[in-house]
Amino acid sequence: MIRIRFIAAVALALSVAAFATPTEALAGDKVLGMYVEGEALSKSDKSDLFGVLQAKLKRYPDIELVQPPEGELIDLMIDLECIDVDTDCLSKLGKKYGADKVFYPQVDADGGAFKLLVRVVDVARSKAVRDKSQKVARTADLSKALETEIESVFGAPPVEKPVVVAPPVEKPVVEKPVVVPPVEKPPVEKPPGEETKDGMLVIDTNLPNSTIYVDGEYAGTGTATLQRKPGEYVVRVVHDGYAEQIRKVSVRSDKQTTQKFELSMATVKPPGGGTVGGGGTKPGETPGGGVTKKDDDDDSSWIIWATVGAVVVGGAVAAIVLLNDDGTDAGPRGPVVLSIDPNNVWRDDSVRGGR
C-alpha cells in the first residue's frame, strides 16, 4: 500500500514538473500572438496589454512574430467551424496563418478582480503547451502577470548586453594656413588722349520721321547708329509740330551708348494770350471755346464813319441836282467823284460849284 502511494506521488510530481518547466522556443519558431479577448477590459486597456505581449515576444531572438488577423475572433471561428476557443480551434488558426505556436490571452471579471487566462498551443502536434488561469487584483498588475506567463512558456529572455559606445576619438585640430586673397587692382583708366578705339552711338526716337543732328550735322531720321571717337557730343532731335530736344551724350571707347528721345507736341502761344497745340486754345478763342470779343470802342468807330460817309455821298448827289440855275437838267457836267477822303474834296462838283 505504501509502495502504491509512493508511485502515485512520483507520477504527480513528474506531471507538475512537466507543466512547470518552460518550453523553450526552437530557432525560427513562428509565434502568433493573438489580441486580448474578454469583456472585463476597455478597448484601450486591451490594446495596451497586447502591446506588452508583442514587446515581450520580440525580446526572444529565436522567435519570429506573426501578426494576428484583423477582425472579430467570432468571425474567424465561424470561418474555421469552431465552437469554442479551444486547442483544436487555435491549431486550425495557427495552420491558416503559418504559425508554429499560438499564444491566446483572455481577461475576464472575477468578482472585484480579474482572471487572466493564457492558452498556448503547439500547432504541429495540436497540443496545449500552456493552459492556465490566474487571479489578478488590479488592472495595473495584468502586465506583470502576462509577462510571467510568457516566461513560463518560453523561459526568461536573454539578457541584452548593453551596447558599449566607444567615446569619439578627438582628432587633433590641424590649423590651416591663412590664405590671403589676392588684392584686386582697380582698373587704370587711360587718359582721354590714349583712347584709340571708337565707340558706337545709337540714337532712337519715338517718331519715325524725326530728324537727328549730331554736333550740328545731319545724322539720320528716326533711328541712327553712328561710330564716333570717344568724347562728348551734342545730339539734337527735331520734328514739325513737336518740341525739339537737345542733349549732351558721352561716347566711350569700344562701348555702345544708347540714347532714347521722346518728343512731345509743341505748345505755341499766339499774340494776345492763350496757347495753340498741346490742348491749348486757338487764336481768337477764349479758353472756354468762344470767340474773343473786341473792345466796345473798336465796334462803334466803324459804325460812325460809315454813317458819315453815307451822309456825305447823299448830300453830294442832292447838290448836283439842285444847283442847276434854270431848274432844268443841264446835261452832264463831267465826271462825278464821290469820296469820304478830305483830300478829294476839290474833285466834287458840288464843292466846285459846277465849274
C-alpha positions as CSV (number, residue, x, y, z in Angstrom):
1,M,0.0,0.0,0.0
2,I,2.8,2.3,0.9
3,R,4.5,1.4,-2.4
4,I,1.4,2.3,-4.4
5,R,1.2,5.7,-2.7
6,F,4.9,6.4,-3.4
7,I,4.5,5.6,-7.1
8,A,1.4,7.9,-7.3
9,A,3.3,10.7,-5.6
10,V,6.2,10.4,-8.0
11,A,3.9,10.4,-11.1
12,L,2.2,13.5,-9.8
13,A,5.5,15.3,-9.2
14,L,6.6,14.5,-12.7
15,S,3.4,15.8,-14.3
16,V,3.7,19.0,-12.3
17,A,7.3,19.4,-13.3
18,A,6.3,18.9,-16.9
19,F,3.9,21.8,-16.8
20,A,6.2,24.0,-14.7
21,T,9.2,23.5,-17.0
22,P,9.4,26.2,-19.7
23,T,9.1,25.1,-23.3
24,E,12.0,26.9,-24.9
25,A,11.3,28.2,-28.4
26,L,13.1,26.5,-31.2
27,A,15.2,28.5,-33.5
28,G,13.0,30.1,-36.1
29,D,9.7,29.4,-34.4
30,K,6.8,31.5,-35.7
31,V,4.6,32.6,-32.9
32,L,1.1,34.1,-33.5
33,G,0.3,36.4,-30.6
34,M,-3.5,36.9,-30.6
35,Y,-5.3,40.1,-29.5
36,V,-6.5,40.2,-25.9
37,E,-10.1,38.9,-25.6
38,G,-12.7,39.3,-22.8
39,E,-15.3,41.7,-21.7
40,A,-13.7,42.9,-18.5
41,L,-11.3,45.5,-20.0
42,S,-11.9,48.5,-22.1
43,K,-10.7,48.7,-25.7
44,S,-7.8,50.9,-24.7
45,D,-6.7,48.6,-21.9
46,K,-6.8,45.6,-24.3
47,S,-4.6,47.4,-26.8
48,D,-2.1,48.3,-24.1
49,L,-1.9,44.7,-22.8
50,F,-1.5,43.4,-26.4
51,G,1.5,45.9,-26.8
52,V,3.1,44.3,-23.7
53,L,2.7,40.8,-25.3
54,Q,4.3,41.9,-28.5
55,A,7.2,43.7,-26.8
56,K,8.0,40.7,-24.6
57,L,8.0,38.3,-27.5
58,K,10.3,40.5,-29.5
59,R,12.9,40.1,-26.8
60,Y,13.4,36.4,-27.9
61,P,15.8,36.3,-30.8
62,D,14.7,32.8,-31.9
63,I,11.0,33.9,-32.2
64,E,9.5,35.2,-35.4
65,L,6.3,37.1,-34.7
66,V,3.2,36.5,-36.9
67,Q,0.8,39.4,-36.9
68,P,-2.7,38.5,-35.8
69,P,-5.6,38.7,-38.3
70,E,-7.8,41.7,-38.3
71,G,-11.5,41.4,-37.5
72,E,-13.5,39.9,-34.8
73,L,-12.5,36.5,-33.3
74,I,-16.0,35.2,-33.7
75,D,-15.9,35.7,-37.4
76,L,-12.6,33.7,-37.6
77,M,-14.2,30.9,-35.5
78,I,-17.2,30.7,-37.9
79,D,-14.8,30.5,-40.8
80,L,-12.9,27.7,-39.2
81,E,-16.0,26.0,-38.0
82,C,-15.0,26.3,-34.3
83,I,-17.5,26.2,-31.4
84,D,-15.1,27.3,-28.7
85,V,-11.6,28.9,-28.5
86,D,-10.0,25.6,-27.5
87,T,-6.9,23.7,-28.5
88,D,-8.3,22.4,-31.8
89,C,-9.6,25.8,-32.8
90,L,-6.3,27.6,-32.1
91,S,-4.4,24.8,-34.0
92,K,-6.6,25.5,-37.1
93,L,-6.0,29.2,-36.7
94,G,-2.2,28.7,-36.5
95,K,-2.2,26.5,-39.6
96,K,-4.1,29.0,-41.6
97,Y,-1.7,31.8,-40.8
98,G,1.5,29.7,-41.0
99,A,2.4,29.8,-37.2
100,D,4.2,27.2,-35.2
101,K,2.7,28.3,-31.9
102,V,-0.4,30.3,-31.0
103,F,-0.4,32.5,-27.8
104,Y,-4.0,33.3,-26.8
105,P,-4.7,35.7,-23.8
106,Q,-8.1,36.4,-22.3
107,V,-9.2,38.6,-19.3
108,D,-12.5,38.1,-17.6
109,A,-14.0,39.6,-14.5
110,D,-13.7,37.6,-11.2
111,G,-15.7,39.4,-8.5
112,G,-13.9,42.7,-7.9
113,A,-10.7,41.3,-9.5
114,F,-9.7,39.8,-12.9
115,K,-9.0,36.3,-14.2
116,L,-6.1,36.1,-16.7
117,L,-6.3,33.0,-19.0
118,V,-3.3,32.1,-21.1
119,R,-3.6,29.3,-23.7
120,V,-0.5,28.3,-25.8
121,V,-0.9,25.7,-28.5
122,D,1.7,23.7,-30.5
123,V,0.2,23.8,-33.9
124,A,2.1,20.8,-35.4
125,R,1.0,18.5,-32.5
126,S,-2.4,20.2,-31.9
127,K,-1.4,20.1,-28.2
128,A,-1.8,22.8,-25.5
129,V,1.6,23.8,-24.2
130,R,0.1,26.1,-21.6
131,D,-3.5,26.4,-20.4
132,K,-3.7,28.2,-17.1
133,S,-5.7,31.0,-15.5
134,Q,-4.7,33.1,-12.5
135,K,-6.4,35.8,-10.4
136,V,-5.1,39.4,-10.7
137,A,-6.3,42.0,-8.3
138,R,-5.7,45.2,-10.2
139,T,-5.6,46.3,-13.8
140,A,-2.0,47.6,-13.3
141,D,-0.9,44.1,-12.3
142,L,-2.1,42.5,-15.5
143,S,1.1,43.4,-17.5
144,K,3.4,41.8,-14.9
145,A,1.2,38.7,-14.8
146,L,1.2,38.4,-18.6
147,E,5.0,38.7,-18.7
148,T,5.3,35.9,-16.1
149,E,3.1,33.6,-18.2
150,I,5.2,34.3,-21.3
151,E,8.4,33.3,-19.4
152,S,6.6,30.2,-18.1
153,V,6.2,29.1,-21.7
154,F,9.4,30.3,-23.4
155,G,11.7,30.8,-20.5
156,A,13.4,34.1,-19.5
157,P,14.5,36.2,-22.4
158,P,18.3,36.5,-22.9
159,V,19.9,39.4,-21.1
160,E,20.5,42.2,-23.5
161,K,24.1,43.2,-23.4
162,P,24.5,46.9,-23.0
163,V,25.8,48.5,-26.1
164,V,29.1,50.0,-25.3
165,V,29.6,53.1,-27.3
166,A,33.3,54.0,-27.6
167,P,33.9,57.6,-26.9
168,P,34.7,59.5,-30.0
169,V,38.4,59.9,-30.7
170,E,39.2,63.5,-30.7
171,K,41.3,64.3,-33.7
172,P,44.0,66.9,-33.3
173,V,43.0,70.2,-34.7
174,V,45.2,71.0,-37.7
175,E,45.5,74.7,-38.2
176,K,45.0,75.6,-41.7
177,P,47.4,78.2,-43.1
178,V,45.8,81.5,-43.6
179,V,45.3,82.2,-47.3
180,V,45.4,85.8,-48.1
181,P,43.3,86.6,-51.1
182,P,45.0,88.5,-53.8
183,V,44.4,92.2,-53.8
184,E,42.4,93.2,-56.8
185,K,43.9,96.2,-58.5
186,P,41.5,98.9,-59.6
187,P,41.3,99.3,-63.3
188,V,43.5,102.0,-64.6
189,E,41.6,104.5,-66.7
190,K,43.5,105.8,-69.6
191,P,43.6,109.5,-70.3
192,P,41.3,110.7,-73.0
193,G,44.2,111.1,-75.3
194,E,45.1,107.5,-75.2
195,E,41.7,106.1,-76.2
196,T,42.2,104.6,-79.6
197,K,39.1,102.6,-80.3
198,D,35.9,104.2,-81.5
199,G,32.6,103.7,-79.7
200,M,29.0,103.2,-81.0
201,L,26.4,105.9,-80.5
202,V,22.8,104.7,-81.0
203,I,20.0,107.3,-81.1
204,D,16.4,106.2,-81.1
205,T,13.3,108.4,-81.2
206,N,9.6,107.8,-80.8
207,L,8.8,109.4,-84.1
208,P,10.0,107.6,-87.3
209,N,10.2,110.9,-89.3
210,S,12.1,112.9,-86.7
211,T,15.5,114.4,-87.8
212,I,18.6,113.7,-85.9
213,Y,21.7,116.0,-85.7
214,V,25.0,115.3,-84.0
215,D,27.2,118.3,-83.4
216,G,25.1,120.3,-85.9
217,E,25.5,117.7,-88.7
218,Y,22.6,115.6,-90.1
219,A,22.9,112.0,-88.8
220,G,19.7,110.3,-89.8
221,T,15.9,110.0,-89.4
222,G,14.0,108.1,-86.7
223,T,17.0,106.0,-85.6
224,A,20.7,106.5,-86.1
225,T,23.6,104.2,-85.4
226,L,26.9,106.0,-85.6
227,Q,30.6,105.2,-85.0
228,R,32.3,108.0,-83.1
229,K,35.5,108.6,-81.4
230,P,35.4,108.8,-77.5
231,G,34.2,112.1,-76.3
232,E,31.2,114.3,-75.7
233,Y,28.7,115.1,-78.5
234,V,25.6,117.3,-78.7
235,V,22.6,115.5,-80.1
236,R,19.6,117.4,-81.4
237,V,16.3,115.8,-82.5
238,V,13.5,117.8,-84.2
239,H,10.1,117.2,-85.8
240,D,7.4,119.5,-87.2
241,G,4.8,120.3,-84.6
242,Y,6.9,118.8,-81.7
243,A,9.3,120.4,-79.2
244,E,12.9,119.7,-80.1
245,Q,15.3,118.1,-77.7
246,I,19.0,118.8,-77.2
247,R,21.1,116.5,-75.1
248,K,24.9,116.0,-74.4
249,V,26.0,112.4,-74.9
250,S,29.3,110.8,-73.9
251,V,30.8,108.1,-76.1
252,R,33.3,105.7,-74.5
253,S,36.0,103.7,-76.2
254,D,34.9,100.3,-77.5
255,K,31.4,100.7,-75.8
256,Q,27.9,101.3,-77.1
257,T,25.9,104.2,-75.8
258,T,22.2,104.3,-76.5
259,Q,20.0,107.3,-76.1
260,K,16.2,107.4,-76.3
261,F,14.4,110.6,-77.3
262,E,10.7,111.1,-76.6
263,L,9.4,114.1,-78.4
264,S,6.1,115.7,-77.3
265,M,3.7,118.1,-79.0
266,A,4.9,121.7,-79.1
267,T,3.0,124.4,-77.2
268,V,2.5,127.7,-79.2
269,K,1.5,131.0,-77.5
270,P,-0.4,133.2,-80.0
271,P,-0.4,137.0,-79.6
272,G,-3.0,138.2,-77.0
273,G,-2.6,135.2,-74.7
274,G,-3.8,131.6,-74.9
275,T,-2.0,128.6,-76.4
276,V,-2.3,126.6,-79.6
277,G,-1.3,122.9,-79.6
278,G,-1.0,120.5,-76.8
279,G,-4.6,121.1,-75.8
280,G,-4.4,125.0,-75.8
281,T,-6.8,127.5,-77.3
282,K,-6.8,128.8,-80.9
283,P,-6.2,132.5,-81.6
284,G,-9.4,134.5,-81.2
285,E,-11.0,131.9,-78.8
286,T,-11.4,132.1,-75.1
287,P,-10.2,129.2,-73.0
288,G,-13.8,128.0,-72.8
289,G,-14.0,127.7,-76.6
290,G,-15.8,131.0,-77.5
291,V,-14.5,133.8,-79.8
292,T,-12.6,136.6,-78.1
293,K,-14.7,139.8,-78.2
294,K,-13.2,143.1,-79.2
295,D,-13.4,146.3,-77.2
296,D,-16.6,148.4,-77.5
297,D,-14.6,151.4,-78.9
298,D,-13.4,149.3,-81.9
299,D,-17.0,148.1,-82.5
300,S,-18.5,151.6,-82.6
301,S,-15.9,153.5,-84.5
302,W,-16.5,151.8,-87.9
303,I,-20.3,152.4,-87.5
304,I,-19.8,156.2,-87.0
305,W,-17.5,156.5,-90.0
306,A,-19.9,154.5,-92.2
307,T,-22.8,156.9,-91.2
308,V,-20.7,160.0,-92.0
309,G,-19.7,158.5,-95.4
310,A,-23.3,157.8,-96.3
311,V,-24.4,161.4,-95.4
312,V,-21.6,163.0,-97.4
313,V,-22.4,160.9,-100.5
314,G,-26.1,161.6,-100.2
315,G,-25.5,165.4,-99.9
316,A,-23.2,165.4,-102.9
317,V,-25.8,163.8,-105.1
318,A,-28.5,166.2,-103.9
319,A,-26.3,169.2,-104.6
320,I,-25.6,168.2,-108.1
321,V,-29.3,168.0,-108.9
322,L,-30.4,171.3,-107.1
323,L,-27.6,173.6,-108.3
324,N,-29.0,174.0,-111.8
325,D,-29.7,177.7,-112.5
326,D,-32.8,177.3,-114.5
327,G,-34.1,174.2,-112.8
328,T,-33.6,172.1,-115.9
329,D,-31.4,169.3,-116.5
330,A,-28.2,170.8,-117.9
331,G,-26.8,167.5,-119.0
332,P,-23.6,166.0,-117.9
333,R,-21.0,168.4,-116.4
334,G,-18.2,166.0,-116.1
335,P,-17.3,163.0,-114.0
336,V,-18.8,162.8,-110.6
337,V,-16.3,161.9,-107.9
338,L,-17.6,160.7,-104.6
339,S,-15.2,160.2,-101.7
340,I,-15.1,160.5,-97.9
341,D,-11.4,161.4,-98.1
342,P,-11.0,165.1,-97.3
343,N,-8.1,165.3,-99.8
344,N,-10.5,164.5,-102.7
345,V,-13.0,167.4,-101.9
346,W,-11.8,169.5,-104.8
347,R,-12.9,166.8,-107.2
348,D,-16.5,167.1,-106.0
349,D,-18.7,169.2,-108.4
350,S,-21.0,170.2,-105.5
351,V,-18.0,171.8,-103.8
352,R,-16.5,173.4,-107.0
353,G,-19.9,175.0,-107.8
354,G,-20.3,173.4,-111.1
355,R,-17.1,174.7,-112.6
